[in-house]
Amino acid sequence: MSNSSFDINRFKDKLFQIAGIVFTTFGLLILLVFIVSILVEGLMRLDWQFITSLPSRKPEEAGIYVAILGSLWIMGLTALFAIPLGVASGIYLEEYGKKNKLASLIEINITNLAGVPSIIYGLLALEIFVRILGLGRSVLAGSLTLTLLILPVIIVATREAIKAVPHTIREASYALGATKWQTIWNQVLPASAGGIVTGVILALSRAVGESAPLIVIGAMLYVTRVPTHPLDDFTVLPIQIFNWLSRPQKGFIINAAAAIIVLLIITFILNGIAIYLRNKWQKKVKW
Amino acid sequence: MKLKEKIIEFFLLLSGIISILTTIGILYVLISESIPFFEKVSVIDFLTDTQWTPLFADKHFGILPLLTGTLLTTFIALLVAIPFGLTIAIYLNEYAPGKFRNVVKPILEVLAAIPTVVYGYFALMVVTPFLQNFIPQLSGFNALSPGIVMGIMIMPMISSLSEDAMYAVPNSLREASYGMGATRLQTALKVIVPSASSGIIVSIILAISRAVGETMIVAIAAGQQPRLTLNPLVPIETITTYIVQVSLGDVVQGTLEYQTIFAAGITLFILTFILNNISYYFRKKYQKKYE
C-alpha cells in the first residue's frame, strides 16, 4: 500500500468519525428541541385546573379530566385482557407446542401480526366488536382493540423471558416429582417474571399512546362524562390531543401542548420502569 | 392430576389460537367488506383512475393519489432515517467507546417510544413553520414535514436493530481486518456491514413498513387532499389519513363510503404484508448464519 492511499484512508476514517459524532449529536439534539418546544408552549397551561376540568368549547376552561380517566379505564381493561392471554400463549408456545404444526402456525401468525399497521386493527374492531358484537363505541370495545394490538408484544417478551430460564431448573423440579404445570408455575414463571413484567409495561406504554385504531372504532372526540362502566363512551389523552390540534384557535394548540406534557410524562415513566426492571433482572439472573 | 394438566394445556393453547383468530378476523373483515365495494367499482378503475373523490358528488375511486401520498411521505422518511440510522449504527458500533454507546442507544430509542400524535404536533407546529423560513412556498399542510418527522421517528429502529446486527458479527472478523492494516471505516464498510447485511436489511424493511402504516403524523400534518403528485410542498393524503378522515364522520354501515375504508385498508394491508414477509425471509436467513 502506498503512503498516499494510506493517508487518504486515514482521512476518510476521521471524516466518518466526525460525521458519526455530528449525526448522533443531531439525533439527541432533535429530541431536546422537541421536548423544549413542548415545554415552552404548554408548561404555563399545565395546572391543577387543567387536569381536573371537563372539556369545553372555550380553550381556557377546557381540561383533560375525562381523557385521563378514559386512558386509565382503557389501560386497566387492556391490561386485564392482554396480560393473561399474552403470557398464556407465550407459555404455550415455549413450553408445550414447540414442535407441532399448530404451534408453528401460531408463531408465523404472531410475527405477521406484529407488523400489521395499528389502523388495520381499528378496521377489524369496527366490524367485529362495534358492529357484530354490538359493543358500540365503548371502553370495552376500545380495550379489546388495544388488547389484540399489544398481544404480540407481550407474547414475544414472555417467550424471550422463559427461554432464558435454564433447563437444569426444570429438570431439578421434575426430579422432585413435580408435574409440567407445577414446574412452570412454581419455577419457570417466578424465574422469568422480570422479563415478562418488562414486556408488559412496554406494551402498556404503547397502548396508552395509541390513537389511530380508537379513532376508527369511533372513540368520541367530544365526551363530557367520565366513563363509569365498560359500556360507556370514552375518549383518551392522545385523541383529546388530536382533537385540539385540529382546531384553529391558538388556545387549543396550547392545551394540546400541555396535554402532550402529561402524555409524555406517563410514557416516559412507563418506559423508565421497564428499562429499570430490565437492567435489574438481567443482573440478577445469572445462572 | 393428569386431567388438571390437560385442562391447563388446553387453555394455554386457546390463548395461542387467539392470534390465529385475529389474523383470520382481519382477512375476513377486509375481504368481506371489499367484495361489495369491488362489485360497484371495477378493480381496473380502482388501480388506474387518477382521482380519489368518494366523498364528493362526482365520485372517483382511484387509489393512486392515496398510494402516491403514502409512498411520498415514506420516501422522505427513508431519506432521513437511512443515512442517519446507518451512520449512527456504524459509529456506535465501531467508533464510540462502549460507555458512550450504552448511554446514547437507550436515549435514541426514546424517540421510538414517543406517541405518534406527539410527532404530529412536532410536524405541524415546529417543523413546518421552521421549514417555511427557507421554503416560503411550503403549504401549512404538506408531505415534507410529516415525512421528515416520520424519518426521525423510525431512525432509532434502523440504528438500533442494525447496531445489534453489527454487534453480533464475531470479533475475529474485525481483528483479521485490522490485522491486514484496514482502517475502522474500511473494516466497517467492507467487513462488518456486509456480514450484518441481513440484519440491516430487516431493520430498513421494518422501518418502511412502519412508515407506510403510520397514521397520526400524516393525519395531523399532511392535509386531507388526495392528489396525484410527487411535489412534497403541497397538501396530500395517505391511505391511513383517508381511513381516519372517514372514521371521524359518522360512517353508516353498508354504504359505499363505509366500504371505501376497507378497500383502502386492504391495499395498506397487502403493502405491509409483502414488506413484512420480505423481512421475515431475511431474518430467517440471518438466523441461520449465526446460530
Short mmCIF file of N, CA and C in Angstrom, two decimals, chain A residues 162-285:
data_model
loop_
_atom_site.label_atom_id
_atom_site.label_comp_id
_atom_site.label_asym_id
_atom_site.label_seq_id
_atom_site.Cartn_x
_atom_site.Cartn_y
_atom_site.Cartn_z
N ILE A 162 -38.93 -16.67 29.16
CA ILE A 162 -38.96 -18.09 29.51
C ILE A 162 -37.76 -18.82 28.92
N LYS A 163 -37.37 -18.40 27.73
CA LYS A 163 -36.23 -19.04 27.07
C LYS A 163 -34.97 -18.90 27.91
N ALA A 164 -34.87 -17.79 28.66
CA ALA A 164 -33.66 -17.53 29.43
C ALA A 164 -33.54 -18.40 30.67
N VAL A 165 -34.64 -19.10 31.04
CA VAL A 165 -34.57 -19.97 32.22
C VAL A 165 -33.87 -21.28 31.83
N PRO A 166 -32.77 -21.62 32.51
CA PRO A 166 -32.01 -22.79 32.09
C PRO A 166 -32.76 -24.11 32.35
N HIS A 167 -32.42 -25.12 31.53
CA HIS A 167 -33.13 -26.38 31.64
C HIS A 167 -32.88 -27.11 32.93
N THR A 168 -31.73 -26.85 33.55
CA THR A 168 -31.42 -27.55 34.81
C THR A 168 -32.49 -27.28 35.86
N ILE A 169 -33.05 -26.03 35.87
CA ILE A 169 -34.09 -25.68 36.84
C ILE A 169 -35.30 -26.59 36.64
N ARG A 170 -35.69 -26.76 35.36
CA ARG A 170 -36.85 -27.60 35.08
C ARG A 170 -36.56 -29.06 35.47
N GLU A 171 -35.38 -29.53 35.12
CA GLU A 171 -35.06 -30.93 35.40
C GLU A 171 -35.03 -31.21 36.89
N ALA A 172 -34.51 -30.23 37.66
CA ALA A 172 -34.49 -30.39 39.12
C ALA A 172 -35.91 -30.53 39.65
N SER A 173 -36.81 -29.70 39.08
CA SER A 173 -38.19 -29.73 39.54
C SER A 173 -38.85 -31.06 39.19
N TYR A 174 -38.62 -31.54 37.96
CA TYR A 174 -39.18 -32.84 37.57
C TYR A 174 -38.63 -33.95 38.46
N ALA A 175 -37.36 -33.86 38.81
CA ALA A 175 -36.73 -34.90 39.61
C ALA A 175 -37.38 -35.00 40.97
N LEU A 176 -37.93 -33.86 41.43
CA LEU A 176 -38.60 -33.87 42.74
C LEU A 176 -40.05 -34.35 42.61
N GLY A 177 -40.43 -34.72 41.40
CA GLY A 177 -41.77 -35.28 41.21
C GLY A 177 -42.82 -34.28 40.79
N ALA A 178 -42.41 -33.05 40.47
CA ALA A 178 -43.39 -32.04 40.06
C ALA A 178 -43.90 -32.34 38.66
N THR A 179 -45.16 -31.96 38.41
CA THR A 179 -45.71 -32.12 37.06
C THR A 179 -45.21 -30.95 36.21
N LYS A 180 -45.56 -31.02 34.93
CA LYS A 180 -45.12 -29.99 34.00
C LYS A 180 -45.65 -28.61 34.42
N TRP A 181 -46.97 -28.55 34.71
CA TRP A 181 -47.56 -27.26 35.07
C TRP A 181 -47.00 -26.75 36.40
N GLN A 182 -46.83 -27.68 37.38
CA GLN A 182 -46.23 -27.27 38.66
C GLN A 182 -44.84 -26.68 38.45
N THR A 183 -44.10 -27.29 37.55
CA THR A 183 -42.76 -26.78 37.25
C THR A 183 -42.84 -25.38 36.65
N ILE A 184 -43.76 -25.21 35.70
CA ILE A 184 -43.91 -23.90 35.06
C ILE A 184 -44.34 -22.85 36.09
N TRP A 185 -45.36 -23.21 36.88
CA TRP A 185 -45.96 -22.25 37.80
C TRP A 185 -45.03 -21.90 38.96
N ASN A 186 -44.35 -22.90 39.49
CA ASN A 186 -43.52 -22.65 40.68
C ASN A 186 -42.08 -22.28 40.37
N GLN A 187 -41.57 -22.72 39.23
CA GLN A 187 -40.15 -22.45 38.93
C GLN A 187 -39.96 -21.49 37.76
N VAL A 188 -40.54 -21.86 36.61
CA VAL A 188 -40.23 -21.11 35.39
C VAL A 188 -40.80 -19.69 35.45
N LEU A 189 -42.08 -19.57 35.84
CA LEU A 189 -42.69 -18.24 35.84
C LEU A 189 -42.04 -17.27 36.82
N PRO A 190 -41.82 -17.69 38.09
CA PRO A 190 -41.14 -16.76 39.00
C PRO A 190 -39.75 -16.37 38.48
N ALA A 191 -39.05 -17.32 37.87
CA ALA A 191 -37.70 -17.01 37.38
C ALA A 191 -37.73 -16.05 36.20
N SER A 192 -38.84 -16.06 35.42
CA SER A 192 -38.87 -15.21 34.24
C SER A 192 -39.75 -13.97 34.44
N ALA A 193 -40.25 -13.79 35.68
CA ALA A 193 -41.21 -12.70 35.93
C ALA A 193 -40.66 -11.33 35.53
N GLY A 194 -39.38 -11.10 35.80
CA GLY A 194 -38.79 -9.79 35.48
C GLY A 194 -38.94 -9.44 34.02
N GLY A 195 -38.58 -10.39 33.16
CA GLY A 195 -38.66 -10.15 31.72
C GLY A 195 -40.09 -9.98 31.25
N ILE A 196 -40.98 -10.79 31.84
CA ILE A 196 -42.39 -10.69 31.44
C ILE A 196 -42.96 -9.33 31.82
N VAL A 197 -42.69 -8.91 33.06
CA VAL A 197 -43.21 -7.61 33.51
C VAL A 197 -42.66 -6.48 32.65
N THR A 198 -41.38 -6.56 32.30
CA THR A 198 -40.79 -5.54 31.42
C THR A 198 -41.57 -5.44 30.11
N GLY A 199 -41.83 -6.60 29.50
CA GLY A 199 -42.56 -6.62 28.23
C GLY A 199 -43.96 -6.07 28.38
N VAL A 200 -44.62 -6.44 29.48
CA VAL A 200 -45.99 -5.98 29.72
C VAL A 200 -46.03 -4.46 29.84
N ILE A 201 -45.07 -3.89 30.57
CA ILE A 201 -45.07 -2.43 30.76
C ILE A 201 -44.80 -1.71 29.44
N LEU A 202 -43.87 -2.25 28.63
CA LEU A 202 -43.62 -1.63 27.33
C LEU A 202 -44.87 -1.70 26.46
N ALA A 203 -45.58 -2.84 26.53
CA ALA A 203 -46.80 -2.98 25.74
C ALA A 203 -47.85 -1.98 26.19
N LEU A 204 -47.98 -1.80 27.51
CA LEU A 204 -48.99 -0.86 28.01
C LEU A 204 -48.61 0.58 27.64
N SER A 205 -47.32 0.86 27.62
CA SER A 205 -46.92 2.23 27.26
C SER A 205 -47.23 2.49 25.78
N ARG A 206 -47.15 1.43 24.98
CA ARG A 206 -47.58 1.55 23.58
C ARG A 206 -49.08 1.81 23.52
N ALA A 207 -49.84 1.06 24.34
CA ALA A 207 -51.30 1.18 24.30
C ALA A 207 -51.76 2.58 24.73
N VAL A 208 -51.08 3.16 25.69
CA VAL A 208 -51.53 4.45 26.21
C VAL A 208 -51.31 5.56 25.20
N GLY A 209 -50.38 5.37 24.26
CA GLY A 209 -50.13 6.39 23.26
C GLY A 209 -50.87 6.18 21.96
N GLU A 210 -51.54 5.03 21.80
CA GLU A 210 -52.23 4.72 20.56
C GLU A 210 -53.49 5.54 20.37
N SER A 211 -53.73 6.00 19.17
CA SER A 211 -54.99 6.68 18.93
C SER A 211 -55.67 6.24 17.64
N ALA A 212 -54.88 5.88 16.61
CA ALA A 212 -55.48 5.61 15.31
C ALA A 212 -56.59 4.54 15.35
N PRO A 213 -56.33 3.36 15.93
CA PRO A 213 -57.40 2.35 15.90
C PRO A 213 -58.62 2.79 16.71
N LEU A 214 -58.40 3.58 17.75
CA LEU A 214 -59.54 4.03 18.56
C LEU A 214 -60.38 5.05 17.79
N ILE A 215 -59.72 5.87 16.96
CA ILE A 215 -60.49 6.81 16.14
C ILE A 215 -61.35 6.03 15.14
N VAL A 216 -60.76 4.96 14.59
CA VAL A 216 -61.51 4.17 13.60
C VAL A 216 -62.76 3.53 14.22
N ILE A 217 -62.65 3.03 15.45
CA ILE A 217 -63.85 2.43 16.04
C ILE A 217 -64.82 3.51 16.51
N GLY A 218 -64.44 4.77 16.38
CA GLY A 218 -65.38 5.84 16.67
C GLY A 218 -65.31 6.36 18.09
N ALA A 219 -64.15 6.24 18.73
CA ALA A 219 -63.98 6.86 20.05
C ALA A 219 -64.30 8.34 19.88
N MET A 220 -65.09 8.87 20.80
CA MET A 220 -65.63 10.20 20.60
C MET A 220 -64.56 11.26 20.75
N LEU A 221 -64.65 12.28 19.92
CA LEU A 221 -63.74 13.40 20.07
C LEU A 221 -64.21 14.33 21.18
N TYR A 222 -65.52 14.33 21.42
CA TYR A 222 -66.03 15.25 22.42
C TYR A 222 -66.90 14.48 23.41
N VAL A 223 -66.30 14.09 24.53
CA VAL A 223 -67.03 13.36 25.56
C VAL A 223 -67.01 14.22 26.81
N THR A 224 -68.19 14.43 27.40
CA THR A 224 -68.23 15.33 28.54
C THR A 224 -68.37 14.57 29.86
N ARG A 225 -68.59 13.25 29.77
CA ARG A 225 -68.78 12.50 31.01
C ARG A 225 -67.68 11.47 31.18
N VAL A 226 -67.25 11.31 32.41
CA VAL A 226 -66.25 10.30 32.73
C VAL A 226 -66.91 8.92 32.63
N PRO A 227 -66.25 7.95 31.99
CA PRO A 227 -66.87 6.62 31.92
C PRO A 227 -67.03 6.01 33.31
N THR A 228 -68.19 5.39 33.55
CA THR A 228 -68.40 4.76 34.85
C THR A 228 -68.52 3.25 34.73
N HIS A 229 -68.83 2.75 33.53
CA HIS A 229 -68.75 1.30 33.36
C HIS A 229 -68.29 0.97 31.94
N PRO A 230 -67.94 -0.31 31.70
CA PRO A 230 -67.24 -0.66 30.45
C PRO A 230 -68.01 -0.37 29.17
N LEU A 231 -69.30 -0.09 29.25
CA LEU A 231 -70.02 0.15 28.01
C LEU A 231 -70.23 1.64 27.73
N ASP A 232 -69.61 2.50 28.54
CA ASP A 232 -69.74 3.95 28.33
C ASP A 232 -68.86 4.44 27.17
N ASP A 233 -69.26 5.59 26.61
CA ASP A 233 -68.42 6.29 25.65
C ASP A 233 -67.13 6.73 26.35
N PHE A 234 -66.12 6.96 25.54
CA PHE A 234 -64.86 7.39 26.18
C PHE A 234 -64.04 8.20 25.19
N THR A 235 -63.08 8.92 25.73
CA THR A 235 -62.01 9.47 24.90
C THR A 235 -60.73 9.22 25.66
N VAL A 236 -59.60 9.29 24.97
CA VAL A 236 -58.32 9.09 25.65
C VAL A 236 -57.43 10.29 25.37
N LEU A 237 -56.36 10.36 26.12
CA LEU A 237 -55.46 11.51 26.04
C LEU A 237 -54.97 11.78 24.60
N PRO A 238 -54.47 10.76 23.88
CA PRO A 238 -53.99 11.05 22.52
C PRO A 238 -55.10 11.57 21.60
N ILE A 239 -56.31 11.08 21.77
CA ILE A 239 -57.41 11.56 20.91
C ILE A 239 -57.79 12.99 21.28
N GLN A 240 -57.76 13.29 22.58
CA GLN A 240 -58.01 14.65 23.02
C GLN A 240 -56.98 15.61 22.39
N ILE A 241 -55.73 15.17 22.37
CA ILE A 241 -54.67 15.99 21.77
C ILE A 241 -54.93 16.19 20.28
N PHE A 242 -55.26 15.10 19.60
CA PHE A 242 -55.56 15.16 18.16
C PHE A 242 -56.72 16.12 17.90
N ASN A 243 -57.75 16.02 18.72
CA ASN A 243 -58.91 16.89 18.60
C ASN A 243 -58.51 18.36 18.72
N TRP A 244 -57.74 18.67 19.74
CA TRP A 244 -57.32 20.07 19.95
C TRP A 244 -56.42 20.56 18.82
N LEU A 245 -55.56 19.66 18.31
CA LEU A 245 -54.65 20.07 17.23
C LEU A 245 -55.40 20.40 15.95
N SER A 246 -56.59 19.80 15.78
CA SER A 246 -57.29 20.04 14.53
C SER A 246 -58.18 21.28 14.61
N ARG A 247 -58.08 22.04 15.70
CA ARG A 247 -58.86 23.29 15.79
C ARG A 247 -57.98 24.49 15.52
N PRO A 248 -58.57 25.53 14.94
CA PRO A 248 -57.75 26.69 14.56
C PRO A 248 -57.31 27.57 15.73
N GLN A 249 -58.12 27.64 16.82
CA GLN A 249 -57.79 28.60 17.87
C GLN A 249 -56.46 28.30 18.56
N LYS A 250 -55.68 29.32 18.77
CA LYS A 250 -54.37 29.20 19.41
C LYS A 250 -54.49 28.55 20.80
N GLY A 251 -55.57 28.91 21.51
CA GLY A 251 -55.75 28.40 22.87
C GLY A 251 -55.78 26.88 22.91
N PHE A 252 -56.40 26.27 21.90
CA PHE A 252 -56.48 24.81 21.89
C PHE A 252 -55.13 24.17 21.58
N ILE A 253 -54.31 24.87 20.77
CA ILE A 253 -52.97 24.36 20.47
C ILE A 253 -52.14 24.34 21.76
N ILE A 254 -52.29 25.40 22.57
CA ILE A 254 -51.58 25.43 23.86
C ILE A 254 -52.07 24.29 24.75
N ASN A 255 -53.40 24.09 24.74
CA ASN A 255 -53.95 22.96 25.50
C ASN A 255 -53.34 21.64 25.04
N ALA A 256 -53.21 21.49 23.70
CA ALA A 256 -52.64 20.25 23.16
C ALA A 256 -51.22 20.06 23.70
N ALA A 257 -50.44 21.14 23.69
CA ALA A 257 -49.06 21.04 24.20
C ALA A 257 -49.04 20.63 25.67
N ALA A 258 -49.95 21.23 26.44
CA ALA A 258 -50.00 20.89 27.88
C ALA A 258 -50.39 19.42 28.06
N ALA A 259 -51.37 18.96 27.27
CA ALA A 259 -51.79 17.56 27.37
C ALA A 259 -50.66 16.63 26.93
N ILE A 260 -49.87 17.08 25.93
CA ILE A 260 -48.74 16.26 25.48
C ILE A 260 -47.73 16.08 26.60
N ILE A 261 -47.52 17.15 27.40
CA ILE A 261 -46.58 17.01 28.53
C ILE A 261 -47.05 15.88 29.45
N VAL A 262 -48.37 15.87 29.74
CA VAL A 262 -48.89 14.81 30.61
C VAL A 262 -48.69 13.43 29.96
N LEU A 263 -49.02 13.33 28.66
CA LEU A 263 -48.89 12.05 27.96
C LEU A 263 -47.43 11.58 27.93
N LEU A 264 -46.51 12.54 27.70
CA LEU A 264 -45.09 12.17 27.66
C LEU A 264 -44.60 11.73 29.03
N ILE A 265 -45.08 12.41 30.08
CA ILE A 265 -44.67 12.00 31.43
C ILE A 265 -45.09 10.55 31.68
N ILE A 266 -46.35 10.24 31.33
CA ILE A 266 -46.83 8.86 31.53
C ILE A 266 -45.97 7.88 30.72
N THR A 267 -45.73 8.20 29.43
CA THR A 267 -44.95 7.30 28.57
C THR A 267 -43.53 7.12 29.11
N PHE A 268 -42.88 8.23 29.50
CA PHE A 268 -41.51 8.13 29.97
C PHE A 268 -41.42 7.37 31.28
N ILE A 269 -42.40 7.59 32.17
CA ILE A 269 -42.37 6.84 33.44
C ILE A 269 -42.48 5.34 33.16
N LEU A 270 -43.45 4.97 32.30
CA LEU A 270 -43.61 3.55 31.99
C LEU A 270 -42.35 2.97 31.36
N ASN A 271 -41.76 3.69 30.39
CA ASN A 271 -40.55 3.20 29.76
C ASN A 271 -39.39 3.15 30.74
N GLY A 272 -39.33 4.16 31.62
CA GLY A 272 -38.28 4.18 32.64
C GLY A 272 -38.36 2.96 33.55
N ILE A 273 -39.59 2.64 33.98
CA ILE A 273 -39.76 1.46 34.84
C ILE A 273 -39.30 0.21 34.09
N ALA A 274 -39.68 0.13 32.80
CA ALA A 274 -39.31 -1.04 32.01
C ALA A 274 -37.79 -1.18 31.90
N ILE A 275 -37.12 -0.06 31.63
CA ILE A 275 -35.66 -0.11 31.50
C ILE A 275 -35.02 -0.50 32.82
N TYR A 276 -35.55 0.09 33.91
CA TYR A 276 -35.03 -0.24 35.25
C TYR A 276 -35.17 -1.73 35.54
N LEU A 277 -36.38 -2.25 35.26
CA LEU A 277 -36.63 -3.67 35.54
C LEU A 277 -35.74 -4.56 34.69
N ARG A 278 -35.55 -4.15 33.42
CA ARG A 278 -34.73 -4.97 32.53
C ARG A 278 -33.30 -5.06 33.05
N ASN A 279 -32.76 -3.90 33.45
CA ASN A 279 -31.39 -3.90 33.97
C ASN A 279 -31.28 -4.74 35.23
N LYS A 280 -32.25 -4.56 36.13
CA LYS A 280 -32.21 -5.26 37.41
C LYS A 280 -32.31 -6.77 37.18
N TRP A 281 -33.23 -7.13 36.28
CA TRP A 281 -33.48 -8.52 36.02
C TRP A 281 -32.29 -9.19 35.35
N GLN A 282 -31.69 -8.47 34.38
CA GLN A 282 -30.55 -9.04 33.67
C GLN A 282 -29.37 -9.27 34.61
N LYS A 283 -29.23 -8.35 35.59
CA LYS A 283 -28.13 -8.50 36.53
C LYS A 283 -28.37 -9.70 37.46
N LYS A 284 -29.65 -9.82 37.90
CA LYS A 284 -29.97 -10.83 38.90
C LYS A 284 -29.87 -12.24 38.31
N VAL A 285 -30.41 -12.37 37.09
CA VAL A 285 -30.48 -13.71 36.54
C VAL A 285 -29.17 -14.09 35.89
#
